[in-house]
Amino acid sequence: MKTSRISGFYNKTLNERMEIVKSFSDLTDEEISLLKSQMDMEIANRMIENVVYLNDVPVGIATNFLINGKEYLIPMAIEEPSVVAAASNAARIARAGGGFRAIATEPLMIGQVQIVNLSDPYSAKFRVLENKGELIKIANEQDPVLVSLGGGCKDVQARVLDSSLGPMVIVHLIVDVRDAMGANAVNTMAEAVAPKLEEITGGKVYLRILSNLATYRIARAWARFPRNVIGENAVNGIIYAYEFARIDPYRATTHNKGIMNGIDAVLVATANDWRAVEAGAHAYAAMNGYTSLTRWEMDKEGNLIGTIELPMAVGTVGGASSTHPKAKIARKILGVKNYMEFAGVLASVGLAQNFAAIRALSEEGIQKGHMSLHARNIAVMAGATGDLIDRIAEEMVRENRVRLDRARELLKKYRSD
Ligand code: MEV
């Protein structure tokens, strides 16, 4: 049976790893050669403006993920060492507790329309609500395909905000965007209803744009990390780390950054708008005073239970995730069928990343792991190649002298041996 539980993946050669991914995800030979090649400059040139060259970010595969009983290999594009290894390691421990469970709400996005110059904002708000049916109709005329798939504008809400420039009515279109990230659909609808809103309220519309605080589009994941696998000290350390993040925004920011290390890496690999998810995550964490996006607690048997909850405005259709050739293959590797599944995977990766970070921080610290990876980079910078990279890195870590000058000395020594 297909499993993502692969021991020693990191010890395999680049080609061996590719072969494992190929057979796990049924990749074709063409897809493999596409992954190994550079993006066509013509595609890049159509993607953004003023293109000059391509940037390179390594994509690693996090192994061991079991989510809702399904096996996943997770492609992660990131320049930071340790993140992929940490996610794989956390996922290995979570599977000992049955793997991750994950759920997501319906994909409801919010489109905002700002109305100003209102003398009677409260009655304007009520008139907007009175005309909800007409507004929904106008919005849905913009996207018959989305509506035919069961999506579209489902509700209209309105708020009166007091501002230093006078009252504003802020209208929210609640739009089910199905498997898309939804920015285009929502923005088009927000622009389309604006003239009608001016007519209804007698005010003037300025902004028409989605909100990245997608509070109706929430992904949740949880997992049990058995005490007999990680030990009581780790359980206690993680709960203390969580409590620190819960009560201190300075710590919570770093704690959440660790979560986003994992989520963003998957979003970059799949060409999703990671800035949108970042913005939403941190705003969600700040809704009642900035705090942790995860919670850590102990069950009756003393096992560690982690939960995570955050907005997840991502898509499996549309946008760059459908046009970027490697991103499409990354999604195939991931094997997610729709938005709901994707959102659950992302939340699970975030939880795994957080577990790994706060476990390391509360026990040996993160520098030990970082240092050995850092040492390899230093060895490469000194000019080491092949086997010498690991040999020099290991020696520098052993001596606790991870420095460029030492790497150069060792390189000279080994080359003259
Ligand atoms: C580093 O990229 C992420 C951590 O700082 C996260 C954390 O402190 O929880 C290790």
CSV table of C-alpha atoms and ligand atoms in Angstrom, one decimal:
chain,number,residue,atom,x,y,z
A,1,MET,CA,0.0,0.0,0.0
A,2,LYS,CA,1.1,3.6,-0.8
A,3,THR,CA,2.7,5.2,2.2
A,4,SER,CA,4.4,8.5,2.8
A,5,ARG,CA,6.3,7.0,5.8
A,6,ILE,CA,9.7,6.9,4.3
A,7,SER,CA,12.7,6.5,6.5
A,8,GLY,CA,16.0,8.1,5.5
A,9,PHE,CA,14.6,10.1,2.6
A,10,TYR,CA,17.3,12.7,3.3
A,11,ASN,CA,20.0,10.1,2.8
A,12,LYS,CA,18.9,9.2,-0.7
A,13,THR,CA,20.4,10.8,-3.8
A,14,LEU,CA,18.5,13.5,-5.7
A,15,ASN,CA,17.5,10.9,-8.4
A,16,GLU,CA,16.4,8.3,-5.8
A,17,ARG,CA,14.2,10.9,-4.2
A,18,MET,CA,12.7,11.9,-7.5
A,19,GLU,CA,11.9,8.3,-8.3
A,20,ILE,CA,10.1,7.9,-5.0
A,21,VAL,CA,8.0,11.0,-5.6
A,22,LYS,CA,7.4,9.9,-9.2
A,23,SER,CA,6.0,6.5,-8.2
A,24,PHE,CA,4.1,7.9,-5.1
A,25,SER,CA,2.3,10.6,-7.2
A,26,ASP,CA,2.2,8.8,-10.6
A,27,LEU,CA,4.2,11.5,-12.3
A,28,THR,CA,4.9,11.1,-16.0
A,29,ASP,CA,8.4,11.2,-17.6
A,30,GLU,CA,7.4,14.6,-19.1
A,31,GLU,CA,6.4,15.9,-15.7
A,32,ILE,CA,9.8,14.8,-14.3
A,33,SER,CA,11.7,16.5,-17.1
A,34,LEU,CA,9.6,19.6,-16.6
A,35,LEU,CA,10.4,19.7,-12.9
A,36,LYS,CA,14.1,19.4,-13.8
A,37,SER,CA,14.0,22.2,-16.4
A,38,GLN,CA,13.7,25.9,-16.2
A,39,MET,CA,10.4,27.7,-16.7
A,40,ASP,CA,9.9,28.9,-20.2
A,41,MET,CA,10.8,32.6,-20.2
A,42,GLU,CA,7.6,33.3,-22.3
A,43,ILE,CA,5.5,31.9,-19.5
A,44,ALA,CA,7.3,34.0,-17.0
A,45,ASN,CA,7.0,37.0,-19.2
A,46,ARG,CA,3.2,36.6,-19.2
A,47,MET,CA,3.0,36.0,-15.5
A,48,ILE,CA,4.3,39.4,-14.2
A,49,GLU,CA,5.7,42.6,-15.7
A,50,ASN,CA,9.2,43.7,-16.6
A,51,VAL,CA,10.6,40.1,-16.3
A,52,VAL,CA,14.3,39.9,-16.5
A,53,TYR,CA,15.3,36.5,-15.0
A,54,LEU,CA,14.0,33.6,-12.8
A,55,ASN,CA,14.7,33.1,-9.2
A,56,ASP,CA,15.5,29.7,-7.8
A,57,VAL,CA,14.1,28.3,-4.6
A,58,PRO,CA,14.8,24.7,-3.6
A,59,VAL,CA,11.7,22.5,-3.3
A,60,GLY,CA,12.0,19.7,-0.6
A,61,ILE,CA,9.5,17.0,0.1
A,62,ALA,CA,8.2,16.6,3.6
A,63,THR,CA,7.5,12.9,4.2
A,64,ASN,CA,5.4,11.0,6.7
A,65,PHE,CA,2.2,13.0,6.6
A,66,LEU,CA,-1.0,11.1,7.3
A,67,ILE,CA,-4.0,13.4,7.3
A,68,ASN,CA,-7.6,12.2,7.7
A,69,GLY,CA,-6.3,8.7,7.0
A,70,LYS,CA,-4.7,9.7,3.6
A,71,GLU,CA,-1.0,9.6,2.9
A,72,TYR,CA,0.7,12.8,1.6
A,73,LEU,CA,4.1,13.9,0.4
A,74,ILE,CA,4.3,17.6,0.8
A,75,PRO,CA,6.3,19.8,-1.6
A,76,MET,CA,7.8,22.8,0.2
A,77,ALA,CA,9.6,25.6,-1.5
A,78,ILE,CA,11.8,27.5,1.0
A,79,GLU,CA,15.3,28.9,1.3
A,80,GLU,CA,15.5,28.2,5.1
A,81,PRO,CA,17.2,25.0,6.3
A,82,SER,CA,15.6,22.7,8.9
A,83,VAL,CA,12.0,23.5,7.9
A,84,VAL,CA,11.4,20.4,5.7
A,85,ALA,CA,13.2,18.1,8.1
A,86,ALA,CA,11.2,19.5,11.0
A,87,ALA,CA,7.9,19.0,9.3
A,88,SER,CA,8.7,15.4,8.3
A,89,ASN,CA,9.9,14.6,11.8
A,90,ALA,CA,6.8,16.1,13.4
A,91,ALA,CA,4.5,14.2,11.0
A,92,ARG,CA,6.3,10.9,11.9
A,93,ILE,CA,5.4,11.5,15.5
A,94,ALA,CA,1.9,12.6,14.7
A,95,ARG,CA,1.2,9.4,12.8
A,96,ALA,CA,2.1,7.4,15.9
A,97,GLY,CA,-0.9,9.1,17.4
A,98,GLY,CA,-3.1,8.3,14.4
A,99,GLY,CA,-2.1,11.2,12.1
A,100,PHE,CA,-3.6,14.6,11.7
A,101,ARG,CA,-7.4,15.3,11.5
A,102,ALA,CA,-8.4,18.3,9.5
A,103,ILE,CA,-11.5,20.1,8.5
A,104,ALA,CA,-12.4,23.3,6.6
A,105,THR,CA,-15.4,25.5,6.4
A,106,GLU,CA,-17.1,26.3,3.1
A,107,PRO,CA,-14.9,28.6,1.0
A,108,LEU,CA,-16.6,31.8,1.9
A,109,MET,CA,-14.7,35.0,1.1
A,110,ILE,CA,-15.7,38.6,2.0
A,111,GLY,CA,-15.8,41.4,-0.6
A,112,GLN,CA,-15.8,44.9,0.9
A,113,VAL,CA,-17.5,48.0,-0.6
A,114,GLN,CA,-16.8,51.3,1.1
A,115,ILE,CA,-19.6,53.9,0.9
A,116,VAL,CA,-19.1,57.5,2.2
A,117,ASN,CA,-20.9,60.9,2.1
A,118,LEU,CA,-23.9,59.6,3.9
A,119,SER,CA,-26.1,61.8,6.0
A,120,ASP,CA,-28.3,58.9,7.3
A,121,PRO,CA,-25.9,55.9,7.5
A,122,TYR,CA,-28.1,53.7,9.6
A,123,SER,CA,-31.1,53.9,7.3
A,124,ALA,CA,-28.7,53.5,4.3
A,125,LYS,CA,-27.4,50.3,5.9
A,126,PHE,CA,-31.0,49.0,6.3
A,127,ARG,CA,-31.8,50.0,2.7
A,128,VAL,CA,-28.8,47.9,1.6
A,129,LEU,CA,-30.1,44.9,3.5
A,130,GLU,CA,-33.6,45.5,2.2
A,131,ASN,CA,-32.1,45.2,-1.4
A,132,LYS,CA,-30.0,42.1,-0.6
A,133,GLY,CA,-31.8,39.9,-3.2
A,134,GLU,CA,-31.1,42.4,-6.0
A,135,LEU,CA,-27.5,42.9,-5.0
A,136,ILE,CA,-26.9,39.1,-4.9
A,137,LYS,CA,-28.4,38.9,-8.3
A,138,ILE,CA,-26.1,41.5,-9.8
A,139,ALA,CA,-23.1,39.9,-8.1
A,140,ASN,CA,-24.0,36.5,-9.4
A,141,GLU,CA,-24.5,37.7,-13.0
A,142,GLN,CA,-20.8,38.3,-13.1
A,143,ASP,CA,-19.9,34.7,-12.7
A,144,PRO,CA,-22.4,32.2,-14.0
A,145,VAL,CA,-19.7,29.4,-14.0
A,146,LEU,CA,-19.1,29.8,-10.3
A,147,VAL,CA,-22.8,29.8,-9.7
A,148,SER,CA,-23.3,26.7,-11.8
A,149,LEU,CA,-20.7,25.0,-9.6
A,150,GLY,CA,-22.7,25.8,-6.5
A,151,GLY,CA,-20.7,28.9,-5.6
A,152,GLY,CA,-21.5,32.6,-5.9
A,153,CYS,CA,-22.6,35.5,-3.7
A,154,LYS,CA,-24.6,34.0,-0.8
A,155,ASP,CA,-25.2,36.9,1.5
A,156,VAL,CA,-24.9,40.6,2.0
A,157,GLN,CA,-23.9,42.2,5.3
A,158,ALA,CA,-23.5,45.9,6.2
A,159,ARG,CA,-21.8,47.8,9.0
A,160,VAL,CA,-21.7,51.4,9.9
A,161,LEU,CA,-18.2,52.6,10.9
A,162,ASP,CA,-17.5,56.0,12.5
A,163,SER,CA,-14.5,57.6,10.9
A,164,SER,CA,-12.7,60.9,11.3
A,165,LEU,CA,-14.2,61.7,7.8
A,166,GLY,CA,-17.7,61.0,8.8
A,167,PRO,CA,-19.7,57.8,8.9
A,168,MET,CA,-19.0,55.0,6.4
A,169,VAL,CA,-21.2,52.1,5.4
A,170,ILE,CA,-19.1,49.0,4.7
A,171,VAL,CA,-21.0,46.4,2.7
A,172,HIS,CA,-19.7,42.8,2.8
A,173,LEU,CA,-20.5,40.4,0.0
A,174,ILE,CA,-20.2,36.9,1.2
A,175,VAL,CA,-19.1,34.8,-1.7
A,176,ASP,CA,-18.6,31.1,-2.0
A,177,VAL,CA,-15.6,30.8,-4.3
A,178,ARG,CA,-15.6,27.0,-4.4
A,179,ASP,CA,-12.0,25.7,-5.3
A,180,ALA,CA,-10.6,29.1,-6.3
A,181,MET,CA,-8.6,31.5,-4.1
A,182,GLY,CA,-11.4,33.8,-5.3
A,183,ALA,CA,-9.8,37.2,-5.5
A,184,ASN,CA,-10.9,37.8,-9.1
A,185,ALA,CA,-14.4,36.6,-8.6
A,186,VAL,CA,-14.9,38.6,-5.4
A,187,ASN,CA,-13.4,41.8,-6.7
A,188,THR,CA,-15.4,41.6,-9.9
A,189,MET,CA,-18.6,41.2,-7.9
A,190,ALA,CA,-17.7,44.1,-5.5
A,191,GLU,CA,-17.1,46.4,-8.4
A,192,ALA,CA,-20.3,45.3,-10.1
A,193,VAL,CA,-22.6,46.1,-7.2
A,194,ALA,CA,-21.1,49.5,-6.5
A,195,PRO,CA,-23.3,51.6,-8.8
A,196,LYS,CA,-26.4,49.9,-7.3
A,197,LEU,CA,-25.1,50.6,-3.8
A,198,GLU,CA,-24.6,54.3,-4.6
A,199,GLU,CA,-28.2,54.4,-6.0
A,200,ILE,CA,-29.6,52.7,-2.9
A,201,THR,CA,-27.7,54.7,-0.3
A,202,GLY,CA,-27.2,58.1,-2.1
A,203,GLY,CA,-23.6,57.9,-1.0
A,204,LYS,CA,-20.3,57.6,-2.9
A,205,VAL,CA,-18.4,54.4,-3.3
A,206,TYR,CA,-14.6,54.4,-3.1
A,207,LEU,CA,-12.9,51.0,-2.4
A,208,ARG,CA,-14.2,47.7,-3.8
A,209,ILE,CA,-11.9,44.8,-2.8
A,210,LEU,CA,-11.8,41.5,-1.0
A,211,SER,CA,-10.8,41.3,2.6
A,212,ASN,CA,-7.8,39.0,3.4
A,213,LEU,CA,-9.3,38.5,6.9
A,214,ALA,CA,-11.3,35.6,5.6
A,215,THR,CA,-13.1,34.8,8.9
A,216,TYR,CA,-15.7,32.5,7.2
A,217,ARG,CA,-13.0,30.5,5.4
A,218,ILE,CA,-11.3,28.7,8.3
A,219,ALA,CA,-9.1,25.6,8.2
A,220,ARG,CA,-8.7,23.5,11.3
A,221,ALA,CA,-6.3,20.6,12.1
A,222,TRP,CA,-5.5,18.7,15.2
A,223,ALA,CA,-3.2,15.8,16.2
A,224,ARG,CA,-2.1,13.7,19.1
A,225,PHE,CA,1.6,13.4,19.9
A,226,PRO,CA,2.0,10.4,22.1
A,227,ARG,CA,3.7,10.9,25.5
A,228,ASN,CA,5.4,7.5,25.2
A,229,VAL,CA,7.1,8.7,22.0
A,230,ILE,CA,8.2,12.2,22.9
A,231,GLY,CA,8.5,11.9,26.7
A,232,GLU,CA,6.9,13.9,29.5
A,233,ASN,CA,9.6,16.6,29.4
A,234,ALA,CA,8.7,17.5,25.8
A,235,VAL,CA,4.9,17.5,26.6
A,236,ASN,CA,5.5,19.9,29.5
A,237,GLY,CA,8.0,22.0,27.5
A,238,ILE,CA,5.6,22.4,24.6
A,239,ILE,CA,2.7,23.4,26.9
A,240,TYR,CA,4.9,26.0,28.6
A,241,ALA,CA,6.0,27.3,25.2
A,242,TYR,CA,2.4,27.6,24.1
A,243,GLU,CA,1.4,29.4,27.3
A,244,PHE,CA,4.3,31.8,26.7
A,245,ALA,CA,3.0,32.5,23.1
A,246,ARG,CA,-0.6,32.8,24.3
A,247,ILE,CA,0.2,35.6,26.8
A,248,ASP,CA,3.0,37.4,25.0
A,249,PRO,CA,2.7,39.0,21.6
A,250,TYR,CA,6.5,39.2,21.2
A,251,ARG,CA,6.7,35.4,21.5
A,252,ALA,CA,3.4,34.8,19.7
A,253,THR,CA,4.8,36.6,16.6
A,254,THR,CA,7.8,34.2,16.4
A,255,HIS,CA,5.7,31.2,17.3
A,256,ASN,CA,3.3,32.0,14.4
A,257,LYS,CA,6.2,32.8,12.1
A,258,GLY,CA,7.3,29.2,12.7
A,259,ILE,CA,3.8,28.0,11.7
A,260,MET,CA,3.9,30.1,8.5
A,261,ASN,CA,7.3,28.6,7.6
A,262,GLY,CA,5.5,25.4,6.8
A,263,ILE,CA,2.3,26.9,5.3
A,264,ASP,CA,4.1,29.5,3.1
A,265,ALA,CA,6.5,26.9,1.8
A,266,VAL,CA,3.6,24.8,0.5
A,267,LEU,CA,1.9,27.9,-0.9
A,268,VAL,CA,5.1,28.9,-2.7
A,269,ALA,CA,5.5,25.4,-4.2
A,270,THR,CA,1.9,25.5,-5.4
A,271,ALA,CA,2.1,29.2,-6.6
A,272,ASN,CA,-0.6,30.4,-4.2
A,273,ASP,CA,-0.8,33.9,-2.8
A,274,TRP,CA,1.1,33.3,0.4
A,275,ARG,CA,0.9,37.0,1.3
A,276,ALA,CA,-2.9,36.8,1.4
A,277,VAL,CA,-2.6,33.8,3.8
A,278,GLU,CA,0.1,35.5,5.9
A,279,ALA,CA,-2.0,38.7,6.2
A,280,GLY,CA,-5.1,36.7,7.2
A,281,ALA,CA,-3.3,34.5,9.7
A,282,HIS,CA,-1.7,37.4,11.6
A,283,ALA,CA,-4.9,39.5,11.6
A,284,TYR,CA,-6.9,36.4,12.8
A,285,ALA,CA,-4.3,35.9,15.6
A,286,ALA,CA,-4.9,39.5,16.6
A,287,MET,CA,-8.6,39.5,16.7
A,288,ASN,CA,-8.7,39.5,20.5
A,289,GLY,CA,-5.2,40.7,21.2
A,290,TYR,CA,-2.3,39.1,19.2
A,291,THR,CA,-1.9,35.5,20.3
A,292,SER,CA,-1.0,31.9,19.2
A,293,LEU,CA,-2.7,30.3,16.2
A,294,THR,CA,-2.2,27.0,17.8
A,295,ARG,CA,-3.3,25.6,21.2
A,296,TRP,CA,-1.5,22.8,23.1
A,297,GLU,CA,-3.0,20.7,25.8
A,298,MET,CA,-2.7,17.3,27.5
A,299,ASP,CA,-5.3,14.6,27.3
A,300,LYS,CA,-6.3,12.3,30.2
A,301,GLU,CA,-3.4,9.9,29.4
A,302,GLY,CA,-0.9,12.7,29.4
A,303,ASN,CA,-0.5,12.8,25.6
A,304,LEU,CA,0.1,16.1,23.9
A,305,ILE,CA,-2.8,17.4,21.8
A,306,GLY,CA,-2.2,20.2,19.3
A,307,THR,CA,-4.9,22.2,17.4
A,308,ILE,CA,-4.6,25.0,14.9
A,309,GLU,CA,-7.2,27.3,13.4
A,310,LEU,CA,-6.6,30.0,10.8
A,311,PRO,CA,-8.2,31.6,7.7
A,312,MET,CA,-7.1,29.8,4.5
A,313,ALA,CA,-7.8,31.7,1.3
A,314,VAL,CA,-6.1,29.4,-1.2
A,315,GLY,CA,-7.2,27.7,-4.4
A,316,THR,CA,-6.7,24.5,-6.4
A,317,VAL,CA,-8.1,26.1,-9.6
A,318,GLY,CA,-7.5,29.5,-11.2
A,319,GLY,CA,-4.7,32.0,-10.8
A,320,ALA,CA,-1.0,31.2,-11.1
A,321,SER,CA,-1.6,27.8,-9.4
A,322,SER,CA,-3.2,26.7,-12.7
A,323,THR,CA,-0.8,28.3,-15.1
A,324,HIS,CA,2.5,27.8,-13.4
A,325,PRO,CA,3.7,24.4,-14.8
A,326,LYS,CA,5.7,23.3,-11.8
A,327,ALA,CA,3.1,24.5,-9.4
A,328,LYS,CA,0.6,22.2,-11.1
A,329,ILE,CA,2.9,19.3,-10.7
A,330,ALA,CA,3.5,20.2,-7.1
A,331,ARG,CA,-0.3,20.0,-6.6
A,332,LYS,CA,-0.3,16.6,-8.3
A,333,ILE,CA,2.5,15.5,-5.9
A,334,LEU,CA,0.4,16.7,-3.0
A,335,GLY,CA,-2.6,14.9,-4.5
A,336,VAL,CA,-5.3,17.3,-3.1
A,337,LYS,CA,-8.6,17.2,-5.0
A,338,ASN,CA,-10.2,20.4,-3.9
A,339,TYR,CA,-10.0,23.5,-1.7
A,340,MET,CA,-11.3,21.8,1.4
A,341,GLU,CA,-8.7,19.0,1.3
A,342,PHE,CA,-5.9,21.5,0.5
A,343,ALA,CA,-6.9,23.8,3.4
A,344,GLY,CA,-6.7,20.9,5.8
A,345,VAL,CA,-3.3,19.8,4.5
A,346,LEU,CA,-2.0,23.4,5.0
A,347,ALA,CA,-3.3,23.6,8.5
A,348,SER,CA,-1.7,20.2,9.3
A,349,VAL,CA,1.6,21.3,8.0
A,350,GLY,CA,1.4,24.5,10.1
A,351,LEU,CA,0.7,22.5,13.2
A,352,ALA,CA,3.5,20.1,12.4
A,353,GLN,CA,5.9,22.9,12.0
A,354,ASN,CA,4.9,24.5,15.2
A,355,PHE,CA,5.3,21.2,17.1
A,356,ALA,CA,8.8,20.8,15.8
A,357,ALA,CA,9.8,24.3,16.5
A,358,ILE,CA,8.6,24.5,20.1
A,359,ARG,CA,9.7,21.0,20.9
A,360,ALA,CA,13.3,21.9,19.8
A,361,LEU,CA,13.2,25.2,21.5
A,362,SER,CA,12.0,23.8,24.8
A,363,GLU,CA,14.5,20.9,24.7
A,364,GLU,CA,17.9,21.1,23.0
A,365,GLY,CA,17.3,24.5,21.3
A,366,ILE,CA,17.3,25.0,17.5
A,367,GLN,CA,20.9,25.9,17.0
A,368,LYS,CA,22.2,22.4,17.1
A,369,GLY,CA,20.1,21.3,14.1
A,370,HIS,CA,20.6,24.6,12.4
A,371,MET,CA,24.3,24.5,12.9
A,372,SER,CA,24.9,21.2,11.1
A,373,LEU,CA,22.9,22.5,8.1
A,374,HIS,CA,24.6,25.9,8.3
A,375,ALA,CA,28.0,24.1,8.4
A,376,ARG,CA,27.2,22.4,5.1
A,377,ASN,CA,26.5,25.8,3.5
A,378,ILE,CA,29.8,27.2,5.0
A,379,ALA,CA,31.7,24.2,3.6
A,380,VAL,CA,30.2,24.9,0.1
A,381,MET,CA,31.1,28.5,0.4
A,382,ALA,CA,34.7,27.5,1.2
A,383,GLY,CA,34.7,25.6,-2.1
A,384,ALA,CA,34.0,22.0,-0.9
A,385,THR,CA,32.3,19.6,-3.3
A,386,GLY,CA,31.0,16.1,-3.2
A,387,ASP,CA,31.8,14.0,-0.1
A,388,LEU,CA,34.0,16.8,1.3
A,389,ILE,CA,30.9,18.9,2.1
A,390,ASP,CA,29.6,16.5,4.7
A,391,ARG,CA,33.1,15.7,6.0
A,392,ILE,CA,34.1,19.3,6.6
A,393,ALA,CA,30.6,20.2,8.0
A,394,GLU,CA,30.7,17.3,10.5
A,395,GLU,CA,34.2,18.2,11.6
A,396,MET,CA,33.3,21.9,12.2
A,397,VAL,CA,30.2,20.9,14.2
A,398,ARG,CA,32.3,18.4,16.3
A,399,GLU,CA,34.8,21.1,17.0
A,400,ASN,CA,32.1,23.7,17.5
A,401,ARG,CA,33.9,26.0,15.0
A,402,VAL,CA,31.5,26.5,12.2
A,403,ARG,CA,33.4,29.3,10.4
A,404,LEU,CA,34.5,30.0,6.8
A,405,ASP,CA,38.2,30.3,7.7
A,406,ARG,CA,38.0,26.9,9.4
A,407,ALA,CA,36.2,25.4,6.5
A,408,ARG,CA,38.9,26.7,4.2
A,409,GLU,CA,41.6,25.2,6.4
A,410,LEU,CA,39.9,21.8,6.5
A,411,LEU,CA,39.4,21.9,2.7
A,412,LYS,CA,43.1,22.5,2.2
A,413,LYS,CA,44.0,19.7,4.6
A,414,TYR,CA,41.6,17.2,3.1
A,415,ARG,CA,42.6,18.1,-0.5
A,416,SER,CA,46.3,17.5,0.4
A,417,ASP,CA,45.6,14.2,2.1
B,1,MEV,C1,12.5,30.1,12.7
B,1,MEV,O1,12.3,30.3,11.3
B,1,MEV,C2,11.2,29.7,13.3
B,1,MEV,C3,11.2,29.6,14.9
B,1,MEV,O2,11.7,30.8,15.4
B,1,MEV,C4,9.8,29.4,15.3
B,1,MEV,C5,9.6,29.5,16.8
B,1,MEV,O3,10.3,30.2,17.5
B,1,MEV,O4,8.6,28.9,17.3
B,1,MEV,C6,12.1,28.5,15.3
